[in-house]
Amino acid sequence: MPKDSFIAAKSAADPLNFALANCIRALSIDAVNAANSGHPGAPMGMADAATVLFRKHLKFDASNPDWADRDRFVLSNGHASMLLYSLLHLTGYEDMTIEQVKNFRQWGAITAGHPEYGHAKGIETTTGPLGQGIATAVGMAMAEKLAASEFDGLVDHHTYVMLGDGCLQEGIGQEAISLAGHLGLGKLVVLYDDNSITIDGPTSVSFSEDIPARFAACGWHVQSCDGHDAEELDAALTAAKAETAKPSLIAMKTIIGFGSPNKAGTSGVHGSPLGDDEGAAAKAALGWDAAPFEIPAELALEWHAIGSRGADARKEWEAKLDAHPQKQAFIDRMSGKLPAGYDAAFKDALAKLAAEPAKVATRKASQMALEALTPAVPAMVGGSADLTGSNLTRVKAVDTQYTRETPGRYIGYGVREFGMAAAMNGLALHGGFIPYGGTFLVFSDYSRNAIRLSALMGIQTIHVMTHDSIGLGEDGPTHQPVEHMASLRSIPNLLVFRPADAVETLEAWDIAIRTTNKPSLMALSRQGVPQLRSADEGENLTAKGAYVIRSFGEGRDVTLIATGTEVSLAVEAAEALAAEGFGVAVVSMPSWELFEDQPEAYKADVLGNAPRIAIEAAGKFGWTRYVASENDVIGMPGFGASAPAERLYEEFGITKDAIIARAKALMGK
Amino acid sequence: MPKDSFIAAKSAADPLNFALANCIRALSIDAVNAANSGHPGAPMGMADAATVLFRKHLKFDASNPDWADRDRFVLSNGHASMLLYSLLHLTGYEDMTIEQVKNFRQWGAITAGHPEYGHAKGIETTTGPLGQGIATAVGMAMAEKLAASEFDGLVDHHTYVMLGDGCLQEGIGQEAISLAGHLGLGKLVVLYDDNSITIDGPTSVSFSEDIPARFAACGWHVQSCDGHDAEELDAALTAAKAETAKPSLIAMKTIIGFGSPNKAGTSGVHGSPLGDDEGAAAKAALGWDAAPFEIPAELALEWHAIGSRGADARKEWEAKLDAHPQKQAFIDRMSGKLPAGYDAAFKDALAKLAAEPAKVATRKASQMALEALTPAVPAMVGGSADLTGSNLTRVKAVDTQYTRETPGRYIGYGVREFGMAAAMNGLALHGGFIPYGGTFLVFSDYSRNAIRLSALMGIQTIHVMTHDSIGLGEDGPTHQPVEHMASLRSIPNLLVFRPADAVETLEAWDIAIRTTNKPSLMALSRQGVPQLRSADEGENLTAKGAYVIRSFGEGRDVTLIATGTEVSLAVEAAEALAAEGFGVAVVSMPSWELFEDQPEAYKADVLGNAPRIAIEAAGKFGWTRYVASENDVIGMPGFGASAPAERLYEEFGITKDAIIARAKALMGK
């Protein structure tokens, strides 16, 4: 029995729920104490609500964590990871053993400081960077609605999110809320852990919004309740599910570190272990007397029953799938298998470029690729952060607008780059979709951390980033990427493409579509380029990352390495040098990452032993990987300027003449 | 007279205001047509409101654009730049000649595609990246309130913002709105250009919020009005100024491209020239018959009168300043002059470290530096994005919390990294303040584009980024920066520091405080490091960017280049190599940018001719600037992991033994 009268009162209404929640609280106290680091406050405060959710509402079956139609549960305030690990352990997820819980935050454990997607079943997405959990969950809910419209009766699940003040202070939280409200994502339910505490102290230091009113203004169904009252929580969740036209917010008034006699309700319990004494005192106050990491048998049984609560529903669903006319299509889609017609679509598109070379901007080439490939890949879902006509992301097969009435394959994300990238992560994580979305390359700054999360999780998202250099011209330096190629190439596990022409652009799309375990990003031009490739090479040369696209003269006196729109410039310079009798190789390098993956011999062959020059209308940072010094890079010395593109290339010295001059200097001529 | 009856009706209430607004519309049509690129729609739609604002409310004097107590006007939807250029030209800002307007978006003109700070007087901040204008304006309004509290009677001005849907869709917009409402910035007035159009079409594609309700939920005073009705606008602005406890929103219903017979109210007028025919038709509809770029004399006179409307008030203010006991202090503060006591404070702090070496984390060293320097620099205003206890940004002299009741030198920005960085830009742009703000280095991703804008504008902001590597330990890969050093070093005009010990940290602060024309960013450790410098060198070695911090043995067989926490590791490895008889130089490189600025001879001397190894607990990208290959970098191969820091260094091979092994391999031993 709880020793504390306030706590006792909270427990009285539903003693079993309270006792089950104490299992979470006790494990959280123990694991954080054992690790001597972590965040006990939020799991202790949200334990009651999480218990109600898992016990009475969440559709899941711990023995079949990959059940396609399970409800998705996203812990947006990822620092509360022990809440999730406790739930997974208690409900009987096979991989979440007590040993893993004991090894919280240790090397090799699946119980990282913040939930990491892929570490354990039941972690639907990586969270920790605040605001992104809810934004990713919005993508999941969008996926659900779209998949439900495609596969009759096979998809019908909720997406539940728990989040705290931090997620609502972050701007991306608002982008997500706004988009969810706009699209009327009726099966999205958010439980807000309103504990009035942030790291710096009471929320009154920095936060005084009327949160329910903000959500209401964005078209949400809004409720408030006591986050420690099982009955109120149950009623609120029931009402939230009953409202199908709007996403639902349940603002739960909670006490952070609930149970801790001396730290509850303070920022001291947010990110530090309770310690042995306060941990013991909290357990005493909660009426908990089991040994550390031990769960009383009857409660363990009860939790296991919760974990298998959904088994019948899961079996029914499986039976339904078995008898369903779209069975195989659904299985293929969810497993990410490319349709049989895909190869032919790609080859046809390539043949078409061989027959009729296209002198177009690479953003236009990208649209042509999408036009050709998307009919063969129904999983592809497009969109743009309000730059459709510039990004050229909309094509015939991906034209139906995703609206609140009818989900479609084209999503108007609005001017919400970060929210878009996170929603794309959610679409990918849900399964069944390959999301691609567009914005200007410079605004990858806004969406950057979601792209990073995509790379960290190893999931397939495709970022269409147009207007990739000073070549965009008059919009000026705020819109001209300079450092972005380097800054994106520096992100691990991200494929960055800067294709030179229509063929490379098509090849890049082919790679991005086939690469299921990492995100891809295309840097595409506003301005036109000639088609340099005859397209009959018989292999995807872009997949090699770099290759000799032109070779002039006998031997090699100099190598010009270029990317994107500067490859044709390099070819022009090479032709002029060749006319003077020099041996010149032009290397097109659409992807540094793929080139690094090639055998050493191939790399040496492509790069050659002659002096090298790199040409890219971007900052020079990083190019010393391939050239001797930044003096050998024909690129941008700093920020751009506002003027027509040709003038900018001239003024910033990214010219044929500059390449020739540097080449001659290097060759000692 | 307008030919269009709807337009005629709009003009009837205040024909003069309408005619004055037509000057803006005509110039916008002409300049965008001449450039054959640009955004005519927003200037045409907002012209009436801007006219009312400049004509009746904005406190300014075109002949004295630097008047310290002028109202600040921020065009947050920067693509509407022709609105601002028109206003500056019409009101008589000396540098904004008609030639500049005619050269809109051309090389060398001050009339860039988006307003660029520093190009022309009257451009208070660079805008274009949506949402950042309002967020920067919030910083300006914060600055006003704080300066007013410091300089009795000398500071009392408003900050006006015009913005569109894009700024409100961007998450950073919400961060700004929330913070402004929380702090009760009563002199901030936002005019929302509610034109129901975004690039992708009607806002209904992606946006269906009740904007006034959202602002109200965030504690704003809210009004709505017809954005083409001068009387309503005037009344709304008057009421907004009368409300001093809350920031004010005026939601103006407007028609984008107002006047264009065939394009008004459509997305077609957003970002494309009207063209000659539609431009002529629009002018006809508006009743405008002057030649291109010509302003009828009586209207030109009227506008000039508006430009000098504030002259008397400015003179009165100057007289007040002349007689003010704080006159010199105010002038010094606004001009960014460091107080006389600063040098001594820095030298004392250095002497103290020499006398009592500090073995502390560099974040702690940063706090010690702040403790020592901030009493001497009243301009410094600190804060954190809800990580005060981790960033260690709060010190005795910067301890008074900035609240709605009393502005103070310490700002609780909340979990709003992007909003913080943009507000810091506003604090710096306002004048009188050197803002510094803290978050975790990994979350520089969130604030990145505001840091970029700071670098582009060349203004002084100081970013305190702690937890700078896997050394943060258990929080895991979402919180561990890997690519961030490279991605920040790739931003032009940004000083990035990763100091090795308490002395370098103090020196970095000294440089950041003295460097007024660019932002600085400190990457600081969570974990402790020994103090390597005796601190009696007599010069600021960090200012050289890199220097030999230790030299062992005769000659140089190998050079170890390291930054931050890895410098002491390099020294340990060097000692072991020296014990085996090798000549080893250890180079500490706290700032790549400052090192690049050194004379070639110095650089060659520091780097030496021996084989080099770089050691940094970060991604290897970019290090080939200083070492032969990424194989010679002891760094991170990819993302981090969750575990205690020591274990992570061990597992990822950033160890003394790895350095020694690589050194021997390079030396052929």
PDB file of C-alpha atoms in Angstrom, chain B residues 138-344:
ATOM      1  CA  VAL B 138      11.430  39.181 -31.419  1.00  0.00           C
ATOM      2  CA  GLY B 139      15.099  39.549 -30.530  1.00  0.00           C
ATOM      3  CA  MET B 140      14.968  43.225 -31.492  1.00  0.00           C
ATOM      4  CA  ALA B 141      11.928  43.769 -29.299  1.00  0.00           C
ATOM      5  CA  MET B 142      13.665  41.955 -26.441  1.00  0.00           C
ATOM      6  CA  ALA B 143      16.654  44.218 -26.951  1.00  0.00           C
ATOM      7  CA  GLU B 144      14.453  47.308 -26.864  1.00  0.00           C
ATOM      8  CA  LYS B 145      12.863  46.326 -23.583  1.00  0.00           C
ATOM      9  CA  LEU B 146      16.190  45.515 -21.970  1.00  0.00           C
ATOM     10  CA  ALA B 147      17.920  48.635 -23.297  1.00  0.00           C
ATOM     11  CA  ALA B 148      14.999  50.759 -22.134  1.00  0.00           C
ATOM     12  CA  SER B 149      15.464  49.385 -18.632  1.00  0.00           C
ATOM     13  CA  GLU B 150      19.151  50.228 -18.694  1.00  0.00           C
ATOM     14  CA  PHE B 151      19.100  53.675 -20.313  1.00  0.00           C
ATOM     15  CA  ASP B 152      16.455  55.782 -18.691  1.00  0.00           C
ATOM     16  CA  GLY B 153      14.252  57.420 -21.296  1.00  0.00           C
ATOM     17  CA  LEU B 154      16.620  56.882 -24.219  1.00  0.00           C
ATOM     18  CA  VAL B 155      15.029  53.786 -25.688  1.00  0.00           C
ATOM     19  CA  ASP B 156      11.352  53.622 -26.464  1.00  0.00           C
ATOM     20  CA  HIS B 157      10.514  52.272 -29.884  1.00  0.00           C
ATOM     21  CA  HIS B 158       8.345  49.707 -31.566  1.00  0.00           C
ATOM     22  CA  THR B 159       9.300  46.767 -33.722  1.00  0.00           C
ATOM     23  CA  TYR B 160       6.991  46.185 -36.677  1.00  0.00           C
ATOM     24  CA  VAL B 161       6.920  43.017 -38.702  1.00  0.00           C
ATOM     25  CA  MET B 162       5.192  42.155 -41.921  1.00  0.00           C
ATOM     26  CA  LEU B 163       4.866  38.481 -42.660  1.00  0.00           C
ATOM     27  CA  GLY B 164       2.945  36.001 -44.753  1.00  0.00           C
ATOM     28  CA  ASP B 165       1.635  32.473 -44.485  1.00  0.00           C
ATOM     29  CA  GLY B 166       5.066  30.959 -45.015  1.00  0.00           C
ATOM     30  CA  CYS B 167       6.451  32.566 -41.878  1.00  0.00           C
ATOM     31  CA  LEU B 168       3.541  31.142 -39.911  1.00  0.00           C
ATOM     32  CA  GLN B 169       3.836  27.657 -41.377  1.00  0.00           C
ATOM     33  CA  GLU B 170       7.525  27.472 -40.495  1.00  0.00           C
ATOM     34  CA  GLY B 171       8.041  26.091 -37.016  1.00  0.00           C
ATOM     35  CA  ILE B 172      10.417  28.865 -36.093  1.00  0.00           C
ATOM     36  CA  GLY B 173       7.520  31.260 -36.509  1.00  0.00           C
ATOM     37  CA  GLN B 174       5.723  29.518 -33.674  1.00  0.00           C
ATOM     38  CA  GLU B 175       8.849  29.510 -31.515  1.00  0.00           C
ATOM     39  CA  ALA B 176       9.027  33.273 -31.972  1.00  0.00           C
ATOM     40  CA  ILE B 177       5.319  33.823 -31.344  1.00  0.00           C
ATOM     41  CA  SER B 178       5.409  31.703 -28.225  1.00  0.00           C
ATOM     42  CA  LEU B 179       8.467  33.441 -26.805  1.00  0.00           C
ATOM     43  CA  ALA B 180       7.143  36.925 -27.594  1.00  0.00           C
ATOM     44  CA  GLY B 181       3.837  36.140 -25.943  1.00  0.00           C
ATOM     45  CA  HIS B 182       5.561  34.659 -22.927  1.00  0.00           C
ATOM     46  CA  LEU B 183       7.770  37.698 -22.452  1.00  0.00           C
ATOM     47  CA  GLY B 184       4.916  40.123 -23.069  1.00  0.00           C
ATOM     48  CA  LEU B 185       6.758  42.119 -25.712  1.00  0.00           C
ATOM     49  CA  GLY B 186       4.169  44.867 -25.872  1.00  0.00           C
ATOM     50  CA  LYS B 187       5.978  46.954 -28.468  1.00  0.00           C
ATOM     51  CA  LEU B 188       6.080  44.215 -31.050  1.00  0.00           C
ATOM     52  CA  VAL B 189       3.430  44.571 -33.743  1.00  0.00           C
ATOM     53  CA  VAL B 190       2.945  41.989 -36.478  1.00  0.00           C
ATOM     54  CA  LEU B 191       1.039  42.668 -39.665  1.00  0.00           C
ATOM     55  CA  TYR B 192      -0.027  39.368 -41.191  1.00  0.00           C
ATOM     56  CA  ASP B 193      -0.545  39.413 -44.934  1.00  0.00           C
ATOM     57  CA  ASP B 194      -3.425  36.955 -44.979  1.00  0.00           C
ATOM     58  CA  ASN B 195      -3.800  36.513 -48.714  1.00  0.00           C
ATOM     59  CA  SER B 196      -4.879  32.853 -48.769  1.00  0.00           C
ATOM     60  CA  ILE B 197      -2.215  32.002 -51.347  1.00  0.00           C
ATOM     61  CA  THR B 198       1.040  30.074 -51.190  1.00  0.00           C
ATOM     62  CA  ILE B 199       3.310  28.996 -53.998  1.00  0.00           C
ATOM     63  CA  ASP B 200       1.549  25.684 -54.422  1.00  0.00           C
ATOM     64  CA  GLY B 201      -1.840  27.366 -54.739  1.00  0.00           C
ATOM     65  CA  PRO B 202      -4.512  28.353 -52.236  1.00  0.00           C
ATOM     66  CA  THR B 203      -3.468  27.953 -48.608  1.00  0.00           C
ATOM     67  CA  SER B 204      -6.201  25.351 -48.350  1.00  0.00           C
ATOM     68  CA  VAL B 205      -3.703  22.936 -49.907  1.00  0.00           C
ATOM     69  CA  SER B 206      -1.751  22.817 -46.702  1.00  0.00           C
ATOM     70  CA  PHE B 207      -2.912  25.355 -44.153  1.00  0.00           C
ATOM     71  CA  SER B 208      -6.197  25.660 -42.328  1.00  0.00           C
ATOM     72  CA  GLU B 209      -5.381  27.062 -38.931  1.00  0.00           C
ATOM     73  CA  ASP B 210      -7.286  29.726 -37.087  1.00  0.00           C
ATOM     74  CA  ILE B 211      -4.277  32.025 -36.942  1.00  0.00           C
ATOM     75  CA  PRO B 212      -5.772  34.663 -34.647  1.00  0.00           C
ATOM     76  CA  ALA B 213      -6.753  31.917 -32.221  1.00  0.00           C
ATOM     77  CA  ARG B 214      -3.238  30.479 -32.290  1.00  0.00           C
ATOM     78  CA  PHE B 215      -1.741  33.882 -31.467  1.00  0.00           C
ATOM     79  CA  ALA B 216      -4.312  34.426 -28.741  1.00  0.00           C
ATOM     80  CA  ALA B 217      -3.404  31.041 -27.252  1.00  0.00           C
ATOM     81  CA  CYS B 218       0.158  32.313 -27.087  1.00  0.00           C
ATOM     82  CA  GLY B 219      -0.782  35.439 -25.194  1.00  0.00           C
ATOM     83  CA  TRP B 220      -1.043  37.954 -28.027  1.00  0.00           C
ATOM     84  CA  HIS B 221      -3.400  40.853 -28.528  1.00  0.00           C
ATOM     85  CA  VAL B 222      -5.245  40.005 -31.740  1.00  0.00           C
ATOM     86  CA  GLN B 223      -7.102  42.081 -34.301  1.00  0.00           C
ATOM     87  CA  SER B 224      -8.364  41.493 -37.824  1.00  0.00           C
ATOM     88  CA  CYS B 225      -8.950  44.033 -40.536  1.00  0.00           C
ATOM     89  CA  ASP B 226      -9.200  44.683 -44.260  1.00  0.00           C
ATOM     90  CA  GLY B 227      -5.641  45.063 -45.487  1.00  0.00           C
ATOM     91  CA  HIS B 228      -6.716  47.450 -48.199  1.00  0.00           C
ATOM     92  CA  ASP B 229      -8.687  49.790 -45.961  1.00  0.00           C
ATOM     93  CA  ALA B 230      -6.490  52.607 -44.675  1.00  0.00           C
ATOM     94  CA  GLU B 231      -8.850  53.594 -41.950  1.00  0.00           C
ATOM     95  CA  GLU B 232      -9.150  50.100 -40.522  1.00  0.00           C
ATOM     96  CA  LEU B 233      -5.415  49.645 -40.712  1.00  0.00           C
ATOM     97  CA  ASP B 234      -4.788  52.927 -38.956  1.00  0.00           C
ATOM     98  CA  ALA B 235      -7.228  52.069 -36.189  1.00  0.00           C
ATOM     99  CA  ALA B 236      -5.706  48.616 -35.757  1.00  0.00           C
ATOM    100  CA  LEU B 237      -2.187  50.019 -35.536  1.00  0.00           C
ATOM    101  CA  THR B 238      -3.340  52.595 -33.005  1.00  0.00           C
ATOM    102  CA  ALA B 239      -4.975  49.910 -30.895  1.00  0.00           C
ATOM    103  CA  ALA B 240      -1.914  47.697 -31.198  1.00  0.00           C
ATOM    104  CA  LYS B 241       0.287  50.440 -29.833  1.00  0.00           C
ATOM    105  CA  ALA B 242      -2.169  51.094 -27.028  1.00  0.00           C
ATOM    106  CA  GLU B 243      -1.797  47.505 -25.830  1.00  0.00           C
ATOM    107  CA  THR B 244       1.527  47.554 -24.016  1.00  0.00           C
ATOM    108  CA  ALA B 245       1.429  44.307 -22.064  1.00  0.00           C
ATOM    109  CA  LYS B 246       1.132  41.967 -25.018  1.00  0.00           C
ATOM    110  CA  PRO B 247       2.556  41.771 -28.513  1.00  0.00           C
ATOM    111  CA  SER B 248      -0.024  42.533 -31.179  1.00  0.00           C
ATOM    112  CA  LEU B 249      -1.162  40.675 -34.246  1.00  0.00           C
ATOM    113  CA  ILE B 250      -3.071  42.441 -36.971  1.00  0.00           C
ATOM    114  CA  ALA B 251      -4.413  39.847 -39.368  1.00  0.00           C
ATOM    115  CA  MET B 252      -4.994  41.760 -42.584  1.00  0.00           C
ATOM    116  CA  LYS B 253      -7.176  40.172 -45.204  1.00  0.00           C
ATOM    117  CA  THR B 254      -5.422  41.050 -48.450  1.00  0.00           C
ATOM    118  CA  ILE B 255      -5.434  40.226 -52.111  1.00  0.00           C
ATOM    119  CA  ILE B 256      -2.083  39.084 -53.443  1.00  0.00           C
ATOM    120  CA  GLY B 257      -1.156  41.036 -56.581  1.00  0.00           C
ATOM    121  CA  PHE B 258      -3.841  43.629 -55.776  1.00  0.00           C
ATOM    122  CA  GLY B 259      -4.592  45.496 -58.990  1.00  0.00           C
ATOM    123  CA  SER B 260      -3.591  42.816 -61.460  1.00  0.00           C
ATOM    124  CA  PRO B 261      -6.803  42.125 -63.415  1.00  0.00           C
ATOM    125  CA  ASN B 262      -5.936  38.562 -64.396  1.00  0.00           C
ATOM    126  CA  LYS B 263      -3.538  37.386 -61.723  1.00  0.00           C
ATOM    127  CA  ALA B 264      -4.609  38.997 -58.462  1.00  0.00           C
ATOM    128  CA  GLY B 265      -5.618  36.445 -55.886  1.00  0.00           C
ATOM    129  CA  THR B 266      -3.706  33.601 -57.533  1.00  0.00           C
ATOM    130  CA  SER B 267      -0.368  31.918 -56.949  1.00  0.00           C
ATOM    131  CA  GLY B 268       0.648  33.007 -60.466  1.00  0.00           C
ATOM    132  CA  VAL B 269       1.456  36.463 -59.135  1.00  0.00           C
ATOM    133  CA  HIS B 270       3.614  35.239 -56.267  1.00  0.00           C
ATOM    134  CA  GLY B 271       6.986  34.656 -57.829  1.00  0.00           C
ATOM    135  CA  SER B 272       6.823  35.615 -61.486  1.00  0.00           C
ATOM    136  CA  PRO B 273       6.902  38.992 -63.231  1.00  0.00           C
ATOM    137  CA  LEU B 274       3.539  40.267 -64.362  1.00  0.00           C
ATOM    138  CA  GLY B 275       5.027  40.866 -67.796  1.00  0.00           C
ATOM    139  CA  ASP B 276       4.502  43.964 -69.881  1.00  0.00           C
ATOM    140  CA  ASP B 277       0.887  43.358 -70.814  1.00  0.00           C
ATOM    141  CA  GLU B 278      -0.419  42.407 -67.401  1.00  0.00           C
ATOM    142  CA  GLY B 279       1.726  45.095 -65.822  1.00  0.00           C
ATOM    143  CA  ALA B 280       0.088  47.675 -68.068  1.00  0.00           C
ATOM    144  CA  ALA B 281      -3.330  46.231 -67.372  1.00  0.00           C
ATOM    145  CA  ALA B 282      -2.708  46.387 -63.642  1.00  0.00           C
ATOM    146  CA  LYS B 283      -1.604  49.983 -63.836  1.00  0.00           C
ATOM    147  CA  ALA B 284      -4.700  50.815 -65.851  1.00  0.00           C
ATOM    148  CA  ALA B 285      -6.917  49.080 -63.330  1.00  0.00           C
ATOM    149  CA  LEU B 286      -5.257  51.062 -60.564  1.00  0.00           C
ATOM    150  CA  GLY B 287      -5.591  54.317 -62.466  1.00  0.00           C
ATOM    151  CA  TRP B 288      -1.828  54.689 -62.734  1.00  0.00           C
ATOM    152  CA  ASP B 289      -0.534  56.396 -65.842  1.00  0.00           C
ATOM    153  CA  ALA B 290       3.019  57.441 -65.081  1.00  0.00           C
ATOM    154  CA  ALA B 291       5.881  56.049 -67.151  1.00  0.00           C
ATOM    155  CA  PRO B 292       7.829  53.067 -65.796  1.00  0.00           C
ATOM    156  CA  PHE B 293       9.887  53.935 -62.705  1.00  0.00           C
ATOM    157  CA  GLU B 294       8.380  57.406 -62.637  1.00  0.00           C
ATOM    158  CA  ILE B 295       6.548  58.791 -59.642  1.00  0.00           C
ATOM    159  CA  PRO B 296       4.236  61.748 -60.178  1.00  0.00           C
ATOM    160  CA  ALA B 297       5.733  64.828 -58.566  1.00  0.00           C
ATOM    161  CA  GLU B 298       2.985  65.460 -56.035  1.00  0.00           C
ATOM    162  CA  LEU B 299       3.119  61.878 -54.800  1.00  0.00           C
ATOM    163  CA  ALA B 300       6.900  61.989 -54.659  1.00  0.00           C
ATOM    164  CA  LEU B 301       6.653  65.099 -52.501  1.00  0.00           C
ATOM    165  CA  GLU B 302       4.089  63.475 -50.274  1.00  0.00           C
ATOM    166  CA  TRP B 303       6.335  60.446 -49.786  1.00  0.00           C
ATOM    167  CA  HIS B 304       9.326  62.651 -49.015  1.00  0.00           C
ATOM    168  CA  ALA B 305       7.266  64.396 -46.400  1.00  0.00           C
ATOM    169  CA  ILE B 306       6.570  60.999 -44.873  1.00  0.00           C
ATOM    170  CA  GLY B 307      10.312  60.312 -44.910  1.00  0.00           C
ATOM    171  CA  SER B 308      11.024  63.448 -42.901  1.00  0.00           C
ATOM    172  CA  ARG B 309       7.948  63.147 -40.686  1.00  0.00           C
ATOM    173  CA  GLY B 310      10.123  61.908 -37.835  1.00  0.00           C
ATOM    174  CA  ALA B 311      12.823  64.553 -38.084  1.00  0.00           C
ATOM    175  CA  ASP B 312      11.551  66.615 -35.185  1.00  0.00           C
ATOM    176  CA  ALA B 313      11.183  63.626 -32.945  1.00  0.00           C
ATOM    177  CA  ARG B 314      14.680  62.568 -33.878  1.00  0.00           C
ATOM    178  CA  LYS B 315      16.066  65.995 -33.021  1.00  0.00           C
ATOM    179  CA  GLU B 316      14.240  65.997 -29.709  1.00  0.00           C
ATOM    180  CA  TRP B 317      15.693  62.611 -28.946  1.00  0.00           C
ATOM    181  CA  GLU B 318      19.167  63.821 -29.835  1.00  0.00           C
ATOM    182  CA  ALA B 319      18.733  66.769 -27.507  1.00  0.00           C
ATOM    183  CA  LYS B 320      17.625  64.403 -24.799  1.00  0.00           C
ATOM    184  CA  LEU B 321      20.670  62.237 -25.397  1.00  0.00           C
ATOM    185  CA  ASP B 322      22.947  65.274 -25.276  1.00  0.00           C
ATOM    186  CA  ALA B 323      21.707  66.174 -21.838  1.00  0.00           C
ATOM    187  CA  HIS B 324      21.561  62.598 -20.553  1.00  0.00           C
ATOM    188  CA  PRO B 325      23.879  61.474 -17.756  1.00  0.00           C
ATOM    189  CA  GLN B 326      24.317  58.130 -19.553  1.00  0.00           C
ATOM    190  CA  LYS B 327      25.127  59.764 -22.894  1.00  0.00           C
ATOM    191  CA  GLN B 328      28.626  58.390 -23.328  1.00  0.00           C
ATOM    192  CA  ALA B 329      27.732  54.991 -21.960  1.00  0.00           C
ATOM    193  CA  PHE B 330      24.833  54.745 -24.392  1.00  0.00           C
ATOM    194  CA  ILE B 331      26.925  55.809 -27.381  1.00  0.00           C
ATOM    195  CA  ASP B 332      29.642  53.346 -26.473  1.00  0.00           C
ATOM    196  CA  ARG B 333      27.171  50.514 -26.032  1.00  0.00           C
ATOM    197  CA  MET B 334      25.416  51.153 -29.326  1.00  0.00           C
ATOM    198  CA  SER B 335      28.720  51.428 -31.173  1.00  0.00           C
ATOM    199  CA  GLY B 336      29.934  48.157 -29.717  1.00  0.00           C
ATOM    200  CA  LYS B 337      32.910  49.658 -27.941  1.00  0.00           C
ATOM    201  CA  LEU B 338      34.327  47.409 -25.240  1.00  0.00           C
ATOM    202  CA  PRO B 339      34.464  49.048 -21.790  1.00  0.00           C
ATOM    203  CA  ALA B 340      37.804  50.188 -20.423  1.00  0.00           C
ATOM    204  CA  GLY B 341      37.848  47.489 -17.763  1.00  0.00           C
ATOM    205  CA  TYR B 342      37.648  44.606 -20.202  1.00  0.00           C
ATOM    206  CA  ASP B 343      41.358  44.109 -20.865  1.00  0.00           C
ATOM    207  CA  ALA B 344      42.129  43.919 -17.194  1.00  0.00           C
TER     208      ALA B 344
END
